[in-house]
Amino acid sequence: MSPRTKVMRGQYWINALLLDEIILEIFRHLDSKHTRDACSLVCKRWLSLERLGRTTLRIGVSGNPEFFIHLHSTRFPNIKTIHIDERLSIPLPSQLGRKRRKCTNESPAGSSDLKLHGVFQEDMSEAEQFDSCSFSDLGLITIGDQFPALERLSLFWCSNVSSLGLVSLSHKCSLLKSLDLQGCYVGDGGLAAIGRCSKQLQELNLRFCEGLSDVGLVELAEGCSNSLKSLGVAACAKITDKSLVAVGSHCKSLETLSVDSEFIYNDGVLAIAEGCPLLKVLKLQCINVTDDALIAVGKYCSSLEALALYKRFTDRGLCAIGAGCEMLKNLTLRDCYFLSDQGLGSIATGCKELTHLEINGCLNIGTMGLEAIGRSCTRLTELALSYCQRIGANALHEIGKGCKFLEVLHLVHCSSIGDDAICSLAMGCTNLRKLHIHRCYEVGNRGIMAIGENCKSLADLSLKFCERVGDEALVSIAQCHSLQTLNVSGCHQIGDAGIIAIARGCPDLSHLDVSMLQNLGDMALAELGEGCPALKEIVISQCRQVTDVGLSHLVRHCAMLESCHAVYCPGVTAAGIATLVSHCPNMTKVLVEKWKVSETTKRRTGSVISYLCIDL
């Protein structure tokens, strides 16, 4: 660099040499919002450029959301995506409780920031306070005025939004491609307006939109016939087969359909199958849809890649899927009591591309069905078995032999699976990265030791309430040096020795749950502090031998700790909690009993303290 380059405070000032395009490219390569925010503080120029490049805005409703949106429109002019969630709110600071003012929707630009936190008049009722600080039609009008190039909008549980706001939005945001109205009580008029004006709409979610009926959805299907690709409907009592028939007739490009309704029957799904040949994802939680609909899907939807079924389907329907949907990659079966090994065998025979399989509560599916999957579906990468009492060791033996690419395995309440099954799987599926075994009481040290010896890439291990697993197993797991998440809650045989081995062998550990381990003490926490500096979350609830001493050793070196649950730890006192919050600057949540938090700790870090609710 030339010595003539401008120098500021003894350093070369290269900022003036960087083009705006280069700085914007730097921001595009930053993965997290936290990192982008930090880089934007270099100078005012970097801050303004970061704002130009920001395309997403997330808002938790509180105070005056309309004013908040207007304020951010001037700072972030290129916003394409907005998420608004009524469930998220900014808490009212306690010191403002005595100074209450009215929160109005016509706040001037110079209004106090107190209005963004929701400060109310003393004579306002609780309902009035809620309404005054909830996202409403005025907010949608503001979004339409300030962000005309908006492409994606999510409104979660915004109950004060109605058709009036949606009509206004539709006229101003004609480029809208994705709309999520989950939990919003909008009417048919608003949805019809979206259909008339938003001709590029591709994704629509109508979960829990109780105010909608067939009238609105039919008109939207007619208006967005050339663009709609994804539709989700759940708990909408007035939406029936008539709507799905309209979608099937008009929306030939539909690729994803998710329906959870007791008011949908075969006719609607038949219309979708016959009219939407490009369908790739189908999720049906409809107690009145039967095998006849699945047979149509198998016949007409050869491009189907993901299928989720619930309740009433039988082998007849699943065999049709196996015969006609050879591109199927993801299959979820939940509480399908009438399915058996025959249906799953048909999937194994016809769907060789299967990569994800979940079987939950299908009581008649047993070992033979899963053996067929292991022999035929060699590309399987994820397997989840829950409440499958009839699936035994031979099933996982075949999975281990045939599915060499398996990376994720979930086993919940599978009483017939024990150490032999886990050993067979460990020797064959050496690429395993995530293993969750919950309440499988026949799984013990031998099976988990085989995992540690063979699956060196393991990053996530959960063994909740596997009561036969002890320290010997964790000593072997310590060979998995990439381990980041470990949950051994309720594994009563695990004590200091096992956790110490993990601390010494797994330096990247970031999430740890050791709750309800009666033999765990301060020595293990001290070793964790020394060996796992990246630890972010720890749960030590109901560890009766843990004291303030162990907690102080832990936090001395784990400066990145963000969350700690320490309920029912009699050896942890108010002094230990004070040490915890004072030594961890990144702490966002501490769950303890209320009486263990001193007044000083409350004043200093009250916002991160959560209390166990026992007054039920």
Coordinates of C-alpha atoms in Angstrom, one line a residue:
M1 CA 0.0 0.0 0.0
S2 CA 1.3 3.4 -0.9
P3 CA 2.6 5.5 2.1
R4 CA 0.5 8.4 0.6
T5 CA -2.6 6.5 1.6
K6 CA -4.5 8.6 4.2
V7 CA -3.5 7.7 7.7
M8 CA -5.8 8.0 10.7
R9 CA -4.6 7.5 14.3
G10 CA -1.4 5.9 13.1
Q11 CA -3.1 3.3 10.8
Y12 CA -3.6 3.1 7.1
W13 CA -7.2 4.2 6.4
I14 CA -8.3 1.8 3.5
N15 CA -12.0 2.3 4.0
A16 CA -12.1 5.1 1.4
L17 CA -10.5 2.7 -1.2
L18 CA -13.2 0.1 -0.8
L19 CA -16.1 0.3 -3.3
D20 CA -19.7 0.0 -2.0
E21 CA -20.0 -3.2 -4.0
I22 CA -17.1 -4.8 -2.2
I23 CA -18.5 -4.0 1.2
L24 CA -21.9 -5.3 0.2
E25 CA -20.2 -8.5 -1.0
I26 CA -18.5 -8.8 2.4
F27 CA -21.9 -8.6 4.2
R28 CA -23.3 -11.3 1.8
H29 CA -20.6 -13.7 3.0
L30 CA -21.4 -13.3 6.7
D31 CA -23.7 -16.1 7.9
S32 CA -25.2 -14.8 11.2
K33 CA -27.1 -11.7 12.0
H34 CA -24.9 -11.2 15.0
T35 CA -21.8 -11.1 12.8
R36 CA -23.4 -8.7 10.3
D37 CA -24.5 -6.4 13.1
A38 CA -20.9 -6.3 14.5
C39 CA -19.4 -5.5 11.2
S40 CA -21.9 -2.7 10.6
L41 CA -20.4 -0.8 13.5
V42 CA -17.2 -0.2 11.6
C43 CA -18.5 3.3 10.6
K44 CA -21.6 5.1 9.5
R45 CA -20.9 4.1 5.9
W46 CA -20.8 0.4 6.7
L47 CA -23.9 0.7 8.8
S48 CA -25.9 2.3 5.9
L49 CA -24.6 -0.3 3.4
E50 CA -25.6 -3.1 5.8
R51 CA -29.0 -1.7 6.0
L52 CA -29.3 -1.5 2.2
G53 CA -28.4 -5.1 2.0
R54 CA -30.8 -6.4 4.7
T55 CA -33.8 -8.1 3.1
T56 CA -35.5 -9.7 6.2
L57 CA -37.3 -8.1 9.1
R58 CA -38.6 -10.0 12.2
I59 CA -41.0 -8.2 14.5
G60 CA -42.3 -9.3 17.9
V61 CA -45.6 -7.5 18.5
S62 CA -45.6 -5.1 21.4
G63 CA -46.0 -1.4 22.1
N64 CA -46.9 0.2 18.7
P65 CA -46.0 -2.3 15.9
E66 CA -47.3 0.1 13.2
F67 CA -44.9 2.8 14.3
F68 CA -42.1 0.2 14.5
I69 CA -42.7 -0.9 10.9
H70 CA -42.7 2.7 9.7
L71 CA -39.5 3.4 11.6
H72 CA -37.7 0.4 10.0
S73 CA -38.9 1.2 6.5
T74 CA -36.7 4.3 6.5
R75 CA -33.7 2.3 7.8
F76 CA -34.1 -0.8 5.6
P77 CA -35.5 0.2 2.2
N78 CA -34.9 -3.2 0.5
I79 CA -36.8 -5.5 2.7
K80 CA -38.3 -8.4 0.8
T81 CA -39.4 -10.6 3.7
I82 CA -41.3 -9.7 6.9
H83 CA -42.1 -12.1 9.8
I84 CA -44.6 -10.8 12.5
D85 CA -45.3 -13.0 15.4
E86 CA -48.0 -12.1 18.0
R87 CA -46.4 -14.7 20.4
L88 CA -43.2 -12.6 20.6
S89 CA -43.2 -9.5 22.6
I90 CA -40.9 -6.9 24.2
P91 CA -41.3 -7.1 28.0
L92 CA -42.4 -3.9 29.8
P93 CA -39.5 -2.6 31.9
S94 CA -40.4 -2.7 35.6
Q95 CA -39.2 0.8 36.3
L96 CA -41.8 2.1 33.8
G97 CA -44.7 0.7 35.8
R98 CA -45.3 4.0 37.6
K99 CA -45.0 6.2 34.5
R100 CA -47.8 5.0 32.2
R101 CA -48.8 6.7 29.0
K102 CA -51.2 5.9 26.3
C103 CA -49.9 3.8 23.4
T104 CA -51.6 5.1 20.2
N105 CA -51.3 4.0 16.6
E106 CA -50.6 7.6 15.3
S107 CA -47.2 8.0 16.9
P108 CA -45.1 10.8 15.4
A109 CA -41.6 10.0 14.2
G110 CA -40.1 11.7 17.3
S111 CA -42.1 9.7 19.8
S112 CA -40.4 8.3 22.8
D113 CA -39.0 4.8 22.7
L114 CA -41.3 4.0 25.6
K115 CA -44.1 3.6 23.2
L116 CA -42.3 0.7 21.5
H117 CA -42.4 -1.1 24.8
G118 CA -46.1 -0.7 25.4
V119 CA -46.9 1.8 28.2
F120 CA -50.5 2.3 29.1
Q121 CA -52.9 4.5 30.9
E122 CA -53.8 3.3 34.4
D123 CA -57.6 3.3 33.6
M124 CA -57.2 1.0 30.5
S125 CA -58.6 -2.5 30.9
E126 CA -56.3 -5.5 30.2
A127 CA -58.2 -6.2 27.0
E128 CA -57.8 -2.6 25.8
Q129 CA -54.1 -2.8 26.6
F130 CA -53.8 -6.0 24.5
D131 CA -55.7 -4.6 21.5
S132 CA -53.8 -1.3 21.5
C133 CA -50.5 -3.1 21.2
S134 CA -51.5 -5.9 18.9
F135 CA -50.8 -6.0 15.2
S136 CA -53.9 -4.9 13.3
D137 CA -55.1 -3.9 9.8
L138 CA -53.3 -0.6 10.3
G139 CA -50.1 -2.5 10.4
L140 CA -50.9 -4.3 7.1
I141 CA -51.7 -0.9 5.5
T142 CA -48.4 0.4 6.7
I143 CA -46.6 -2.5 5.3
G144 CA -48.3 -2.0 1.9
D145 CA -47.3 1.7 1.9
Q146 CA -43.7 1.3 3.0
F147 CA -42.7 -2.0 1.4
P148 CA -44.4 -2.2 -2.1
A149 CA -41.7 -4.7 -3.3
L150 CA -42.5 -7.2 -0.5
E151 CA -42.3 -10.8 -1.6
R152 CA -42.8 -12.9 1.6
L153 CA -45.1 -12.1 4.6
S154 CA -45.7 -14.2 7.7
L155 CA -48.3 -13.3 10.2
F156 CA -48.3 -15.7 13.2
W157 CA -51.4 -15.5 15.4
C158 CA -52.2 -11.9 14.6
S159 CA -55.8 -12.2 15.7
N160 CA -56.6 -8.5 15.1
V161 CA -55.9 -8.7 11.4
S162 CA -59.0 -8.9 9.2
S163 CA -59.9 -8.8 5.5
L164 CA -59.7 -5.0 5.5
G165 CA -56.0 -5.0 6.0
L166 CA -55.5 -7.9 3.6
V167 CA -57.4 -6.2 0.8
S168 CA -55.2 -3.1 1.2
L169 CA -52.0 -5.2 1.2
S170 CA -53.1 -7.0 -1.9
H171 CA -53.5 -3.8 -3.9
K172 CA -50.1 -2.5 -2.9
C173 CA -47.9 -5.6 -2.8
S174 CA -48.6 -7.2 -6.1
L175 CA -45.2 -9.0 -6.1
L176 CA -46.1 -11.1 -3.1
K177 CA -44.9 -14.7 -3.5
S178 CA -45.4 -16.2 0.0
L179 CA -48.2 -15.5 2.5
D180 CA -48.5 -17.2 5.9
L181 CA -51.7 -16.4 7.8
Q182 CA -51.4 -19.0 10.6
G183 CA -53.9 -18.2 13.4
C184 CA -55.2 -15.0 11.7
Y185 CA -59.0 -14.5 11.7
V186 CA -59.2 -13.2 8.2
G187 CA -62.3 -13.6 6.0
D188 CA -63.1 -14.7 2.5
G189 CA -62.9 -11.1 1.1
G190 CA -59.3 -10.7 2.0
L191 CA -58.2 -14.0 0.5
A192 CA -60.2 -13.3 -2.6
A193 CA -58.4 -10.0 -3.0
I194 CA -55.1 -11.7 -2.7
G195 CA -56.2 -14.0 -5.5
R196 CA -57.2 -11.1 -7.7
C197 CA -54.1 -9.0 -7.2
S198 CA -51.2 -11.2 -6.2
K199 CA -50.7 -13.1 -9.5
Q200 CA -47.2 -14.3 -8.4
L201 CA -48.3 -16.0 -5.2
Q202 CA -46.6 -19.4 -4.8
E203 CA -47.0 -20.3 -1.2
L204 CA -50.0 -20.0 1.1
N205 CA -50.4 -21.2 4.7
L206 CA -54.0 -21.2 6.1
R207 CA -53.4 -23.1 9.4
F208 CA -56.0 -22.2 12.0
C209 CA -57.7 -19.6 9.9
E210 CA -61.2 -20.2 11.4
G211 CA -62.8 -17.3 9.5
L212 CA -62.2 -18.7 6.1
S213 CA -64.6 -20.8 4.0
D214 CA -64.7 -22.4 0.5
V215 CA -65.7 -19.0 -1.0
G216 CA -62.4 -17.3 -0.4
L217 CA -60.1 -20.3 -1.2
V218 CA -62.0 -21.1 -4.4
E219 CA -61.6 -17.5 -5.6
L220 CA -57.9 -17.5 -4.7
A221 CA -57.4 -20.8 -6.6
E222 CA -58.9 -19.2 -9.7
G223 CA -56.8 -16.0 -9.4
C224 CA -53.5 -17.7 -8.6
S225 CA -54.0 -20.7 -10.9
N226 CA -50.7 -20.2 -12.8
S227 CA -48.5 -19.5 -9.8
L228 CA -49.6 -21.4 -6.7
K229 CA -47.2 -24.2 -5.8
S230 CA -47.7 -24.8 -2.0
L231 CA -50.9 -24.8 0.1
G232 CA -51.4 -25.6 3.8
V233 CA -54.8 -26.0 5.4
A234 CA -55.4 -27.0 9.1
A235 CA -58.4 -26.6 11.5
C236 CA -60.5 -24.6 9.0
A237 CA -64.0 -26.0 9.6
K238 CA -65.6 -24.2 6.7
I239 CA -63.0 -25.4 4.1
T240 CA -64.2 -28.6 2.5
D241 CA -63.6 -30.8 -0.6
K242 CA -65.1 -27.9 -2.7
S243 CA -61.9 -25.9 -2.1
L244 CA -59.6 -28.8 -3.0
V245 CA -61.6 -29.5 -6.1
A246 CA -61.0 -25.9 -7.2
V247 CA -57.3 -26.1 -6.5
G248 CA -57.1 -29.4 -8.4
S249 CA -59.0 -27.8 -11.4
H250 CA -57.0 -24.6 -11.6
C251 CA -53.6 -24.9 -9.9
K252 CA -51.8 -27.3 -12.2
S253 CA -48.4 -26.3 -10.9
L254 CA -49.2 -27.3 -7.3
E255 CA -46.2 -29.1 -5.8
T256 CA -46.9 -29.2 -2.0
L257 CA -50.2 -29.9 -0.2
S258 CA -50.6 -30.2 3.6
V259 CA -54.1 -30.8 5.0
D260 CA -55.1 -31.4 8.6
S261 CA -58.9 -31.5 8.7
E262 CA -61.9 -33.7 9.6
F263 CA -64.0 -31.9 7.0
I264 CA -61.9 -33.2 4.0
Y265 CA -63.0 -36.4 2.3
N266 CA -61.8 -38.5 -0.6
D267 CA -63.2 -36.2 -3.3
G268 CA -60.9 -33.3 -2.5
V269 CA -57.7 -35.4 -2.5
L270 CA -58.9 -37.3 -5.7
A271 CA -59.2 -33.9 -7.4
I272 CA -55.7 -32.9 -6.4
A273 CA -54.2 -36.2 -7.5
E274 CA -55.9 -36.1 -10.9
G275 CA -55.4 -32.3 -11.5
C276 CA -51.9 -31.7 -10.1
P277 CA -49.4 -34.1 -11.7
L278 CA -46.4 -32.2 -10.5
L279 CA -47.3 -32.8 -6.8
K280 CA -44.1 -33.6 -4.8
V281 CA -45.1 -33.3 -1.2
L282 CA -48.4 -34.6 0.3
K283 CA -49.2 -34.5 4.0
L284 CA -52.6 -35.9 5.0
Q285 CA -53.9 -35.8 8.6
C286 CA -57.6 -36.3 7.6
I287 CA -59.5 -39.0 9.4
N288 CA -62.1 -39.2 6.6
V289 CA -59.6 -39.7 3.7
T290 CA -59.2 -43.4 2.9
D291 CA -57.2 -45.7 0.6
D292 CA -59.1 -44.7 -2.5
A293 CA -57.4 -41.3 -2.4
L294 CA -54.0 -42.9 -2.0
I295 CA -54.6 -45.2 -4.9
A296 CA -55.3 -42.1 -7.1
V297 CA -52.1 -40.5 -5.8
G298 CA -50.1 -43.6 -6.7
K299 CA -51.7 -43.6 -10.2
Y300 CA -51.4 -39.9 -11.1
C301 CA -48.6 -38.4 -9.0
S302 CA -45.4 -40.2 -10.2
S303 CA -43.3 -37.2 -9.1
L304 CA -44.2 -37.6 -5.4
E305 CA -41.1 -37.2 -3.2
A306 CA -42.6 -36.8 0.3
L307 CA -45.7 -38.4 1.9
A308 CA -47.0 -38.1 5.4
L309 CA -50.0 -40.2 6.5
Y310 CA -52.1 -40.4 9.6
K311 CA -54.7 -42.9 11.0
R312 CA -57.0 -44.8 8.7
F313 CA -54.9 -45.9 5.8
T314 CA -54.2 -49.6 5.1
D315 CA -51.8 -51.8 3.2
R316 CA -54.0 -51.4 0.1
G317 CA -53.3 -47.7 -0.1
L318 CA -49.6 -47.9 0.7
C319 CA -49.1 -50.7 -1.9
A320 CA -50.5 -48.3 -4.5
I321 CA -47.9 -45.7 -3.4
G322 CA -45.1 -48.3 -3.7
A323 CA -46.3 -49.3 -7.2
G324 CA -46.7 -45.8 -8.6
C325 CA -44.3 -43.4 -6.8
E326 CA -40.8 -44.6 -7.4
M327 CA -39.3 -41.2 -6.7
L328 CA -40.5 -41.2 -3.1
K329 CA -37.8 -40.1 -0.7
N330 CA -39.5 -39.2 2.5
L331 CA -42.2 -41.2 4.2
T332 CA -43.9 -40.5 7.5
L333 CA -46.5 -42.9 9.0
R334 CA -48.2 -41.9 12.3
D335 CA -50.7 -43.9 14.2
C336 CA -51.6 -45.9 11.1
Y337 CA -52.9 -48.9 13.1
F338 CA -54.0 -50.8 10.0
L339 CA -50.7 -50.8 8.2
S340 CA -48.5 -53.9 8.4
D341 CA -45.3 -55.3 7.1
Q342 CA -47.0 -55.9 3.7
G343 CA -47.5 -52.2 3.1
L344 CA -43.9 -51.3 4.2
G345 CA -42.6 -54.1 2.1
S346 CA -44.3 -52.6 -1.0
I347 CA -42.6 -49.3 -0.3
A348 CA -39.2 -51.1 0.0
T349 CA -39.8 -52.8 -3.3
G350 CA -41.0 -49.8 -5.3
C351 CA -39.3 -46.8 -3.7
K352 CA -35.6 -47.4 -3.9
E353 CA -34.8 -43.7 -3.6
L354 CA -36.1 -43.5 0.0
T355 CA -33.9 -41.5 2.3
H356 CA -36.1 -40.6 5.3
L357 CA -38.5 -42.9 7.1
E358 CA -40.5 -42.2 10.2
I359 CA -42.8 -44.8 11.8
N360 CA -44.7 -43.6 14.9
G361 CA -47.3 -45.6 16.7
C362 CA -48.0 -48.1 13.8
L363 CA -48.5 -51.0 16.1
N364 CA -48.8 -53.7 13.4
I365 CA -45.5 -52.9 11.6
G366 CA -42.8 -55.3 12.8
T367 CA -39.4 -56.6 12.1
M368 CA -40.1 -58.0 8.6
G369 CA -41.2 -54.7 7.2
L370 CA -38.1 -52.8 8.3
E371 CA -35.9 -55.7 7.2
A372 CA -37.2 -55.2 3.7
I373 CA -36.3 -51.5 3.9
G374 CA -32.8 -52.4 5.0
R375 CA -32.3 -54.7 2.1
S376 CA -33.8 -52.5 -0.6
C377 CA -33.5 -48.8 0.4
T378 CA -29.7 -48.5 0.5
R379 CA -29.8 -44.7 0.3
L380 CA -31.6 -44.3 3.6
T381 CA -30.0 -41.5 5.7
E382 CA -32.6 -40.9 8.5
L383 CA -34.7 -43.4 10.4
A384 CA -37.2 -42.7 13.2
L385 CA -39.0 -45.4 15.1
S386 CA -41.4 -44.5 17.9
Y387 CA -43.6 -46.8 19.9
C388 CA -42.8 -49.7 17.6
Q389 CA -43.1 -52.6 20.0
R390 CA -43.0 -55.3 17.3
I391 CA -39.7 -54.2 15.6
G392 CA -36.8 -56.2 17.0
A393 CA -33.1 -56.6 16.7
N394 CA -33.0 -58.3 13.2
A395 CA -34.6 -55.1 11.7
L396 CA -31.7 -52.9 12.8
H397 CA -29.3 -55.7 11.8
E398 CA -30.6 -55.4 8.2
I399 CA -30.4 -51.6 8.4
G400 CA -26.8 -51.9 9.5
K401 CA -26.0 -54.2 6.6
G402 CA -27.8 -52.4 3.8
C403 CA -28.0 -48.7 4.8
K404 CA -24.4 -47.6 4.9
F405 CA -25.3 -43.9 4.5
L406 CA -27.5 -43.7 7.6
E407 CA -26.7 -40.5 9.5
V408 CA -29.7 -40.0 11.9
L409 CA -31.5 -42.6 14.1
H410 CA -34.3 -41.9 16.5
L411 CA -35.6 -44.7 18.8
V412 CA -38.4 -44.0 21.3
H413 CA -40.1 -46.6 23.4
C414 CA -39.0 -49.5 21.3
S415 CA -39.0 -52.2 23.9
S416 CA -37.8 -55.0 21.7
I417 CA -34.6 -53.3 20.7
G418 CA -31.5 -53.9 22.8
D419 CA -27.7 -54.0 22.7
D420 CA -27.5 -56.6 19.9
A421 CA -29.5 -54.4 17.6
I422 CA -27.4 -51.3 18.4
C423 CA -24.1 -53.2 18.0
S424 CA -25.2 -54.5 14.6
L425 CA -26.2 -51.0 13.5
A426 CA -23.0 -49.4 14.8
M427 CA -20.7 -51.7 12.9
G428 CA -22.6 -51.1 9.6
C429 CA -23.6 -47.4 9.9
T430 CA -20.3 -45.8 10.7
N431 CA -21.4 -42.4 9.2
L432 CA -23.9 -42.0 12.0
R433 CA -24.0 -38.3 13.2
K434 CA -27.1 -38.2 15.3
L435 CA -28.5 -40.8 17.7
H436 CA -31.5 -40.4 19.9
I437 CA -32.6 -43.3 22.1
H438 CA -35.3 -42.5 24.6
R439 CA -36.8 -45.0 27.1
C440 CA -35.5 -48.1 25.3
Y441 CA -34.9 -50.0 28.5
E442 CA -33.0 -52.9 26.9
V443 CA -30.2 -50.7 25.6
G444 CA -27.2 -50.6 27.9
N445 CA -23.5 -50.1 28.0
R446 CA -22.6 -52.7 25.3
G447 CA -24.6 -51.1 22.6
I448 CA -23.5 -47.5 23.3
M449 CA -19.9 -48.6 23.6
A450 CA -20.2 -50.0 20.0
I451 CA -21.4 -46.6 18.9
G452 CA -18.3 -44.9 20.4
E453 CA -16.0 -47.4 18.9
N454 CA -17.4 -47.3 15.3
C455 CA -19.2 -44.0 14.8
K456 CA -16.4 -41.4 15.1
S457 CA -18.4 -38.7 13.4
L458 CA -21.2 -38.7 16.0
A459 CA -22.1 -35.1 16.9
D460 CA -25.5 -35.4 18.7
L461 CA -26.3 -38.2 21.3
S462 CA -29.4 -38.4 23.5
L463 CA -30.0 -41.3 25.8
K464 CA -32.9 -40.0 27.9
F465 CA -34.1 -42.5 30.6
C466 CA -32.0 -45.4 29.2
E467 CA -31.4 -46.7 32.7
R468 CA -29.0 -49.4 31.8
V469 CA -26.4 -47.0 30.4
G470 CA -23.6 -46.0 32.7
D471 CA -20.1 -44.5 32.9
E472 CA -18.5 -47.3 30.8
A473 CA -20.6 -46.3 27.8
L474 CA -19.7 -42.6 28.1
V475 CA -16.0 -43.4 28.4
S476 CA -16.3 -45.0 24.9
I477 CA -18.4 -42.1 23.5
A478 CA -15.5 -39.8 24.5
Q479 CA -13.8 -41.2 21.4
C480 CA -16.2 -39.2 19.3
H481 CA -14.3 -36.0 19.4
S482 CA -16.8 -34.1 17.2
L483 CA -19.6 -34.5 19.8
Q484 CA -21.5 -31.3 20.3
T485 CA -24.8 -32.3 22.0
L486 CA -25.2 -34.8 24.8
N487 CA -28.4 -35.6 26.8
V488 CA -28.2 -38.3 29.4
S489 CA -31.1 -37.1 31.5
G490 CA -32.5 -39.9 33.8
C491 CA -29.6 -42.3 33.2
H492 CA -29.1 -43.0 36.9
Q493 CA -26.0 -45.1 36.5
I494 CA -24.0 -42.3 35.0
G495 CA -21.8 -40.3 37.5
D496 CA -18.6 -38.3 37.6
A497 CA -16.4 -40.8 35.7
G498 CA -18.5 -40.8 32.5
I499 CA -18.9 -37.0 32.3
I500 CA -15.2 -36.4 33.1
A501 CA -14.4 -38.7 30.2
I502 CA -16.7 -36.6 27.9
A503 CA -15.1 -33.4 29.2
R504 CA -11.6 -34.6 28.3
G505 CA -12.5 -36.2 25.0
C506 CA -15.1 -33.8 23.5
P507 CA -13.8 -30.2 23.4
D508 CA -16.5 -29.0 21.0
L509 CA -19.4 -29.9 23.4
S510 CA -21.9 -27.1 23.4
H511 CA -25.2 -28.5 24.8
L512 CA -25.3 -30.9 27.8
D513 CA -28.3 -32.2 29.8
V514 CA -27.3 -34.2 32.9
S515 CA -30.5 -33.7 34.8
M516 CA -31.6 -36.2 37.4
L517 CA -28.1 -37.8 37.8
Q518 CA -27.9 -38.5 41.5
N519 CA -24.2 -39.6 41.3
L520 CA -23.0 -36.5 39.5
G521 CA -20.9 -34.0 41.6
D522 CA -18.7 -31.0 41.5
M523 CA -15.7 -32.8 40.1
A524 CA -17.5 -33.4 36.8
L525 CA -18.5 -29.8 36.5
A526 CA -14.9 -28.7 37.2
E527 CA -13.7 -31.0 34.4
L528 CA -16.4 -29.6 32.1
G529 CA -15.2 -26.1 32.7
E530 CA -11.6 -27.1 31.9
G531 CA -12.3 -29.2 28.8
C532 CA -15.4 -27.8 27.2
P533 CA -14.9 -24.0 26.8
A534 CA -17.5 -23.9 24.0
L535 CA -20.4 -25.0 26.3
K536 CA -23.5 -22.9 25.7
E537 CA -26.3 -24.7 27.4
I538 CA -26.3 -27.0 30.5
V539 CA -29.1 -28.6 32.4
I540 CA -28.2 -29.8 35.9
S541 CA -31.7 -29.9 37.5
Q542 CA -32.2 -32.5 40.2
C543 CA -28.5 -33.2 40.5
R544 CA -28.4 -33.4 44.3
Q545 CA -24.6 -33.6 44.7
V546 CA -23.8 -30.5 42.7
T547 CA -23.0 -27.4 44.8
D548 CA -21.9 -23.8 44.4
V549 CA -18.3 -25.0 44.3
G550 CA -18.8 -27.0 41.1
L551 CA -20.9 -24.3 39.5
S552 CA -18.1 -21.7 40.1
H553 CA -15.5 -24.0 38.5
L554 CA -17.8 -24.5 35.5
V555 CA -18.4 -20.8 34.8
R556 CA -14.8 -19.7 35.4
H557 CA -13.8 -21.1 32.0
C558 CA -17.2 -21.4 30.1
A559 CA -17.6 -17.8 29.2
M560 CA -19.8 -18.6 26.3
L561 CA -22.5 -20.1 28.5
E562 CA -26.0 -18.9 27.5
S563 CA -28.5 -21.1 29.4
C564 CA -28.4 -23.0 32.7
H565 CA -31.3 -25.0 34.3
A566 CA -30.5 -25.6 38.0
V567 CA -33.9 -26.5 39.6
Y568 CA -34.0 -28.8 42.7
C569 CA -30.3 -28.7 43.3
P570 CA -30.1 -28.4 47.1
G571 CA -26.4 -27.7 47.1
V572 CA -26.8 -24.6 44.8
T573 CA -27.6 -21.5 46.8
A574 CA -28.2 -17.8 46.0
A575 CA -24.4 -17.3 46.0
G576 CA -24.0 -19.9 43.3
I577 CA -26.6 -18.3 41.1
A578 CA -25.0 -14.9 41.6
T579 CA -21.7 -16.3 40.5
L580 CA -23.3 -17.9 37.5
V581 CA -24.9 -14.8 36.1
S582 CA -22.0 -12.5 36.9
H583 CA -19.3 -14.6 35.2
C584 CA -21.3 -15.4 32.0
P585 CA -21.8 -12.2 29.9
N586 CA -23.8 -14.1 27.2
M587 CA -26.3 -15.6 29.6
T588 CA -29.9 -15.3 28.4
K589 CA -31.7 -17.8 30.6
V590 CA -31.2 -19.2 34.1
L591 CA -34.0 -21.4 35.5
V592 CA -34.0 -21.7 39.3
E593 CA -36.3 -21.6 42.3
K594 CA -37.4 -18.0 43.0
W595 CA -36.0 -18.0 46.6
K596 CA -32.5 -18.7 45.3
V597 CA -32.3 -15.3 43.6
S598 CA -31.1 -12.4 45.8
E599 CA -32.3 -8.9 45.4
T600 CA -28.9 -7.8 44.1
T601 CA -29.0 -10.5 41.4
K602 CA -32.5 -9.5 40.4
R603 CA -31.4 -5.9 40.0
R604 CA -28.4 -6.7 37.9
T605 CA -29.6 -9.5 35.7
G606 CA -33.3 -9.9 36.4
S607 CA -34.2 -10.3 32.7
V608 CA -32.3 -13.6 32.3
I609 CA -33.8 -15.2 35.4
S610 CA -36.8 -17.6 34.9
Y611 CA -38.6 -19.2 37.8
L612 CA -40.0 -22.7 38.1
C613 CA -43.8 -22.5 38.3
I614 CA -45.0 -24.5 41.3
D615 CA -48.2 -22.7 42.1
L616 CA -50.4 -24.8 39.8

